[in-house]
């Protein structure tokens, strides 16, 4: 129960004493109560807590997905276009990018759009789609976000040219049940559609239709993902520190913060987790960074970034701690061959497995960083699989909510992201923003 994720604090001992842990425990218990009893601020967004169980038992969802997948296969689909930004796309991407190297079969190719506004990228993807047979999934809870709305308009026009009126049969939307422009468009055009639950915010939505629909359609076993998350969800009610890995992780984050380390560096020697790190950054950054508080989430992938950030990590300002995501039993088929006839100075590695060398690199680095004054928290999963990634995502969601409540903030809102959006709307001439536009234009002239 909740044992899929383990937290090792052997290299973080400068952060804590037994007394520190004891003193922090009441905050954890209170935060846990906020979640279990739905009594904390932002409690209208606690729907993620039971999502794994609810989704696993949603027979209608699985049936609809199966029918859709069969249709997509029957129509010789080359690629899925997934349009969304932030919490509406990051979770699915994290799983797809991580699992693509670990599955014995190929996933249906996917093209991401709507997650930024770089014209050259968008144009290249649209060009690529001209000769492809595709379905488009559009994901937006609000249904009004600029980047995905622009991308969908472009794709929609292209689809109309290619498929005529039948284009709408190739569009799947995931949005609010009643509100927003995307819901309106869905009803008008007759797109097939799934609902984003009201009580689940974007960054907590990967285990809802937001993540599950694209994942299923490209070929990820979402039952495995949900089962991993469900098994991990039993952690929510464990109130014993030694048995609750999320308690251990959250305690260390807060003790590091209290001891002048307000930055967390998420690292891994498995770069397939790059987008898991991106997802994690959004989860913690958007949840905790408010009221002038919170730990800044950053990330690096090793060994790659040891050749760029390594120097700073080892000897720069001591204002951060590191959280290494480790894999107990990494995938392992490559062995270094012997090469006696060519002397490249690496013969001492002959016969060793690459994964063994990577493991040693991880241990050597963790010790070096810890010796250099960077506390290292190690979070391990047994191996990379859909099941364990489901467990890991849930572990972080729960830890993030707990940690946010320990900061006494609302972990489920994001009032700060409106500031740039309002400025952008005003400068682009959106109706209703005239006064702000006038003020901003004066300021822009001076820059
Ligand atoms: O976590 C969040 O709330 C955000 O990242 C949103 O998911 C993101 O801004 C996209 O919003 P929407 O789904 O409404 O288009």
XYZ file of C-alpha atoms and ligand atoms in Angstrom:
462
model
C 0.000 0.000 0.000
C 1.584 3.252 -1.192
C 4.955 1.489 -1.297
C 5.625 1.987 -4.985
C 7.430 5.227 -4.343
C 10.224 5.345 -1.821
C 12.017 8.374 -0.441
C 15.630 8.077 0.682
C 17.008 10.869 2.863
C 20.510 9.498 3.493
C 22.082 12.394 1.538
C 19.809 15.066 2.939
C 20.744 14.645 6.572
C 22.034 18.209 6.910
C 18.412 19.295 6.582
C 16.869 17.608 9.569
C 17.058 16.356 13.098
C 14.495 14.055 14.710
C 13.113 17.127 16.472
C 12.620 18.998 13.167
C 10.558 16.099 11.878
C 8.495 15.951 15.062
C 7.906 19.701 14.983
C 6.754 19.621 11.369
C 4.397 16.687 11.799
C 1.382 18.700 13.052
C 1.471 20.766 9.816
C 1.350 17.574 7.775
C -1.493 16.109 9.799
C -3.466 19.328 9.510
C -2.841 19.512 5.743
C -3.783 15.881 5.324
C -7.015 16.542 7.186
C -7.716 19.463 4.826
C -7.536 17.015 1.948
C -9.389 14.044 3.467
C -12.166 16.111 4.977
C -12.284 18.507 2.014
C -11.941 21.352 4.506
C -8.988 23.379 3.165
C -9.039 26.458 0.942
C -9.686 25.587 -2.675
C -11.603 22.481 -1.603
C -13.834 22.815 -4.656
C -10.816 21.546 -6.640
C -10.119 18.334 -4.736
C -11.678 16.130 -7.397
C -8.233 14.739 -8.322
C -8.067 12.803 -5.010
C -10.512 10.105 -6.149
C -9.993 10.391 -9.907
C -8.072 7.111 -10.311
C -10.900 5.128 -8.710
C -13.630 7.042 -10.531
C -11.978 6.785 -13.932
C -11.108 3.101 -13.514
C -14.782 2.403 -12.936
C -16.094 4.608 -15.732
C -17.273 1.879 -18.110
C -18.878 4.395 -20.452
C -15.598 6.248 -20.893
C -13.706 3.051 -21.711
C -16.373 1.947 -24.160
C -16.393 5.291 -25.964
C -12.621 5.305 -26.105
C -12.505 1.788 -27.492
C -14.988 2.668 -30.242
C -13.074 5.817 -31.112
C -9.764 3.998 -31.207
C -11.184 1.326 -33.525
C -12.525 4.017 -35.827
C -9.186 5.837 -35.847
C -7.389 2.612 -36.730
C -9.942 1.679 -39.397
C -9.466 5.071 -41.053
C -5.724 4.480 -41.415
C -4.825 7.449 -39.250
C -1.172 8.504 -39.548
C -1.066 10.961 -36.710
C -3.034 12.503 -33.856
C -2.930 16.276 -33.444
C -3.199 17.304 -29.822
C -3.995 20.960 -29.138
C -3.674 22.297 -25.593
C -1.397 24.188 -23.230
C -0.225 23.936 -19.610
C -2.227 21.482 -17.557
C -4.299 20.634 -20.588
C -1.424 18.979 -22.437
C 1.601 18.540 -20.213
C 0.503 15.390 -18.361
C -0.279 13.354 -21.476
C 2.966 14.500 -23.079
C 4.928 13.486 -19.981
C 3.613 9.920 -20.179
C 3.942 9.604 -23.961
C 7.495 10.924 -24.056
C 8.577 8.726 -21.150
C 6.927 5.517 -22.301
C 7.800 5.646 -25.996
C 11.198 4.022 -25.365
C 9.882 1.432 -22.956
C 6.955 -0.125 -24.809
C 7.391 -3.184 -27.012
C 5.178 -1.561 -29.678
C 4.995 1.828 -31.385
C 2.600 4.526 -30.273
C 0.524 6.382 -32.839
C 2.567 9.493 -33.746
C 1.375 12.723 -32.171
C 1.861 16.370 -33.089
C 1.547 18.986 -30.341
C 0.070 22.364 -31.154
C -1.376 25.226 -29.145
C 1.326 25.195 -26.466
C 3.138 28.312 -27.739
C 2.989 30.931 -30.471
C 6.141 30.351 -32.488
C 4.962 30.778 -36.037
C 7.729 28.771 -37.741
C 6.952 25.693 -35.624
C 3.209 25.939 -36.215
C 3.666 26.432 -39.941
C 5.999 23.444 -40.197
C 3.506 21.189 -38.400
C 0.638 22.373 -40.595
C 2.713 21.673 -43.686
C 3.525 18.228 -42.386
C -0.178 17.526 -41.832
C -1.100 18.363 -45.430
C -0.186 14.878 -46.592
C -1.284 13.027 -43.472
C -4.490 11.416 -42.428
C -5.293 12.733 -38.957
C -7.693 13.295 -36.094
C -7.473 16.369 -33.866
C -7.989 16.465 -30.106
C -8.571 19.943 -28.679
C -8.269 20.318 -24.920
C -9.193 23.441 -22.995
C -11.080 23.540 -19.725
C -11.989 27.212 -20.055
C -12.396 26.884 -23.799
C -11.059 30.398 -24.224
C -7.263 30.092 -23.975
C -5.542 32.055 -26.747
C -2.779 29.684 -27.876
C -4.935 26.548 -28.387
C -7.779 28.632 -29.867
C -5.407 30.051 -32.497
C -3.942 26.627 -33.255
C -7.388 25.078 -33.573
C -8.563 27.792 -35.939
C -5.590 27.089 -38.225
C -5.999 23.309 -38.054
C -9.762 23.560 -38.489
C -9.425 25.559 -41.699
C -6.943 23.034 -43.026
C -9.176 20.119 -42.044
C -12.173 21.705 -43.718
C -10.240 21.980 -46.969
C -9.047 18.409 -46.708
C -12.125 16.595 -45.409
C -14.976 18.996 -46.234
C -17.972 18.890 -43.867
C -16.870 15.470 -42.622
C -13.948 17.210 -40.881
C -16.068 17.508 -37.752
C -16.083 13.720 -37.394
C -12.338 13.945 -36.907
C -12.382 16.495 -34.111
C -12.587 15.438 -30.473
C -12.868 18.127 -27.840
C -12.259 17.923 -24.097
C -13.719 20.907 -22.292
C -16.187 22.140 -19.700
C -19.627 20.551 -19.782
C -21.499 23.833 -20.274
C -19.253 26.905 -20.470
C -16.757 28.385 -22.898
C -16.272 29.000 -26.605
C -15.033 25.473 -27.228
C -18.203 23.942 -25.774
C -20.262 26.251 -27.967
C -18.269 25.303 -31.028
C -18.546 21.624 -30.122
C -22.328 21.869 -29.990
C -22.527 23.897 -33.195
C -20.243 21.670 -35.238
C -21.229 18.360 -33.658
C -17.762 17.315 -32.496
C -17.388 14.327 -30.266
C -16.538 15.516 -26.812
C -15.412 14.553 -23.322
C -15.862 16.568 -20.152
C -13.251 18.112 -17.859
C -14.628 17.600 -14.341
C -15.583 20.847 -12.615
C -13.667 19.957 -9.477
C -10.322 19.228 -11.169
C -7.935 22.062 -12.096
C -5.697 21.969 -15.194
C -2.456 20.915 -13.532
C -4.234 18.139 -11.596
C -6.112 16.833 -14.631
C -3.786 14.261 -16.199
C -5.796 11.361 -14.742
C -9.098 12.794 -16.015
C -10.265 12.673 -19.671
C -7.811 15.547 -20.277
C -4.889 13.123 -20.132
C -6.653 9.800 -20.553
C -8.281 10.433 -23.939
C -5.119 11.345 -25.886
C -3.138 8.692 -24.030
C -5.610 5.935 -24.871
C -5.899 6.972 -28.510
C -2.140 6.893 -29.111
C -1.867 3.486 -27.470
C -1.010 3.925 -23.774
C -2.576 1.424 -21.376
C -4.541 3.871 -19.244
C -5.834 1.097 -16.973
C -2.241 0.491 -15.929
C -1.691 4.211 -15.426
C -4.835 4.558 -13.322
C -4.121 1.399 -11.345
C -0.674 2.717 -10.420
C -2.249 5.994 -9.360
C -5.045 4.229 -7.493
C -2.608 2.055 -5.544
C -0.632 5.162 -4.659
C -3.791 7.021 -3.638
C -4.012 4.835 -0.525
C -1.199 7.020 0.773
C -3.631 9.875 1.277
C -4.924 8.413 4.536
C -1.685 7.143 6.103
C -0.817 9.387 9.019
C 2.422 7.710 10.121
C 5.501 9.632 8.914
C 7.651 6.523 8.457
C 4.999 4.898 6.253
C 4.059 7.934 4.195
C 6.637 8.803 1.530
C 4.768 12.023 0.667
C 5.067 13.150 4.307
C 8.821 12.514 4.118
C 9.232 14.403 0.843
C 7.122 17.371 1.925
C 8.894 17.637 5.281
C 12.270 17.801 3.576
C 11.084 20.432 1.084
C 9.888 22.643 3.914
C 12.943 22.126 6.093
C 15.157 22.997 3.109
C 13.093 26.138 2.531
C 13.330 27.116 6.175
C 17.098 26.600 6.016
C 17.592 29.095 3.181
C 17.099 26.802 0.193
C 14.056 28.091 -1.680
C 14.907 26.334 -4.962
C 14.293 22.680 -5.763
C 16.200 21.064 -8.596
C 14.395 18.025 -10.004
C 16.971 15.769 -11.632
C 17.068 12.370 -13.215
C 19.535 10.173 -15.028
C 16.624 9.054 -17.225
C 16.001 11.905 -19.690
C 12.842 10.191 -20.888
C 11.444 11.896 -17.765
C 12.142 15.358 -19.219
C 8.434 16.101 -19.656
C 7.583 14.583 -16.288
C 9.885 17.290 -14.918
C 8.076 19.912 -17.012
C 4.728 18.671 -15.672
C 6.118 18.669 -12.113
C 7.375 22.260 -12.503
C 3.936 23.460 -13.478
C 2.289 21.466 -10.707
C 4.459 22.857 -7.918
C 5.167 26.291 -9.412
C 1.550 27.185 -10.034
C 0.371 25.626 -6.798
C 2.876 27.101 -4.346
C 4.208 30.289 -5.875
C 1.907 32.865 -4.305
C 1.736 35.335 -1.414
C 5.497 35.865 -1.950
C 6.093 32.289 -0.805
C 6.935 28.936 -2.308
C 9.803 26.821 -3.554
C 10.947 27.564 -7.119
C 10.812 24.300 -9.096
C 13.640 23.841 -11.613
C 14.988 20.799 -13.397
C 17.999 19.252 -15.069
C 18.529 15.974 -16.918
C 21.726 14.065 -16.293
C 24.271 13.177 -17.340
C 23.587 15.749 -20.123
C 23.270 18.762 -17.829
C 26.222 17.761 -15.668
C 28.181 19.111 -18.634
C 26.423 22.465 -18.424
C 24.965 23.064 -14.958
C 27.282 20.670 -13.123
C 29.777 23.331 -12.087
C 27.092 25.590 -10.613
C 25.390 22.753 -8.818
C 28.674 21.682 -7.258
C 30.096 25.062 -6.275
C 27.651 27.898 -6.946
C 25.339 29.637 -4.454
C 24.071 27.123 -1.881
C 20.428 28.123 -2.215
C 18.882 24.939 -3.550
C 18.297 21.286 -2.831
C 18.049 18.447 -5.289
C 15.385 15.801 -5.776
C 16.678 12.890 -7.843
C 14.149 10.603 -9.495
C 15.841 7.234 -9.479
C 14.878 3.948 -11.136
C 15.676 0.814 -9.105
C 15.775 -1.572 -12.059
C 16.439 0.312 -15.256
C 15.917 -1.224 -18.671
C 19.076 -3.030 -19.531
C 20.138 -4.585 -22.808
C 23.225 -2.715 -23.973
C 26.717 -3.785 -22.987
C 29.914 -1.929 -23.877
C 31.851 -4.039 -26.372
C 35.555 -4.685 -26.120
C 37.655 -2.682 -28.584
C 41.246 -3.792 -28.035
C 42.409 -2.938 -31.552
C 41.387 0.742 -31.204
C 42.675 2.483 -28.110
C 40.055 5.033 -27.063
C 41.090 4.903 -23.416
C 37.778 3.294 -22.428
C 38.683 -0.389 -22.360
C 38.193 -0.423 -18.573
C 34.464 -0.147 -19.334
C 34.325 -3.174 -21.651
C 31.714 -5.720 -20.531
C 29.832 -3.238 -18.363
C 26.216 -2.490 -19.051
C 25.272 1.095 -19.956
C 22.570 1.104 -17.290
C 25.135 0.002 -14.700
C 27.402 2.901 -15.700
C 24.431 5.282 -15.539
C 23.608 4.016 -12.027
C 27.173 4.569 -10.921
C 27.074 8.058 -12.454
C 23.926 8.729 -10.424
C 25.430 7.558 -7.136
C 28.728 9.357 -7.745
C 26.879 12.581 -8.561
C 24.519 12.381 -5.583
C 27.452 11.952 -3.196
C 29.426 14.784 -4.858
C 26.455 17.167 -4.704
C 25.710 16.284 -1.103
C 29.395 16.766 -0.186
C 29.248 20.134 -1.975
C 26.425 21.318 0.286
C 23.391 20.390 -1.815
C 20.994 18.195 0.166
C 19.797 15.348 -2.056
C 16.392 13.703 -1.678
C 16.139 10.478 -3.651
C 12.708 9.399 -4.881
C 12.690 5.925 -6.434
C 10.316 3.870 -8.505
C 11.014 0.184 -9.230
C 11.191 0.657 -13.002
C 9.813 2.788 -15.805
C 6.339 1.529 -16.659
C 2.912 3.023 -17.190
C 1.862 1.665 -13.791
C 4.736 3.260 -11.876
C 4.433 6.552 -13.745
C 0.776 6.642 -12.711
C 1.919 6.120 -9.125
C 4.567 8.843 -9.466
C 2.123 11.404 -10.862
C -0.303 10.746 -8.036
C 2.489 10.895 -5.466
C 3.472 14.358 -6.707
C -0.112 15.610 -6.884
C -0.708 14.555 -3.287
C 2.659 15.906 -2.116
C 1.977 19.207 -3.852
C -1.413 19.653 -2.201
C 0.050 18.735 1.206
C 2.996 21.058 0.713
C 0.779 23.937 -0.408
C -1.395 23.574 2.682
C 1.758 23.521 4.829
C 2.563 26.948 3.286
C -0.980 27.946 4.251
C -1.847 28.927 0.693
C -4.554 27.711 -1.686
C -2.735 25.081 -3.773
C -5.454 24.996 -6.418
C -5.773 28.527 -7.751
C -3.445 30.524 -10.023
C -4.466 34.185 -9.784
C -1.006 35.321 -10.946
C -1.303 33.930 -14.462
C -4.021 36.445 -15.316
C -1.661 39.455 -15.251
C 0.179 38.749 -18.508
C -2.986 37.458 -20.177
C -4.857 40.694 -19.466
C -1.988 42.784 -20.829
C -1.844 40.623 -23.931
C -5.607 40.824 -24.526
C -5.515 44.589 -24.091
C -2.614 45.047 -26.509
C -4.205 42.752 -29.067
C -7.440 44.745 -29.005
C -9.786 42.286 -27.270
C -13.139 44.014 -26.626
C -13.556 45.029 -22.980
C -9.862 45.792 -22.411
C -9.812 49.337 -23.883
C -8.846 51.185 -20.674
C -5.961 48.832 -19.882
C -4.833 49.066 -23.526
C -4.640 52.840 -23.263
C -2.464 52.653 -20.122
C -0.199 49.965 -21.529
C 0.352 51.704 -24.830
C 1.683 54.759 -22.995
C 4.099 52.561 -21.075
C 5.194 50.644 -24.149
C 6.170 53.872 -25.896
C 8.712 54.461 -23.119
C 10.374 51.054 -23.316
O -3.173 24.387 -14.684
C -3.802 25.262 -15.249
O -4.872 25.668 -14.814
C -3.316 25.857 -16.541
O -2.069 25.388 -16.911
C -4.291 25.526 -17.655
O -4.387 24.139 -17.794
C -3.839 26.154 -18.949
O -3.705 27.542 -18.794
C -4.828 25.880 -20.053
O -6.097 26.304 -19.678
P -7.357 25.773 -20.414
O -7.450 24.322 -20.203
O -8.501 26.499 -19.809
O -7.176 26.112 -21.876
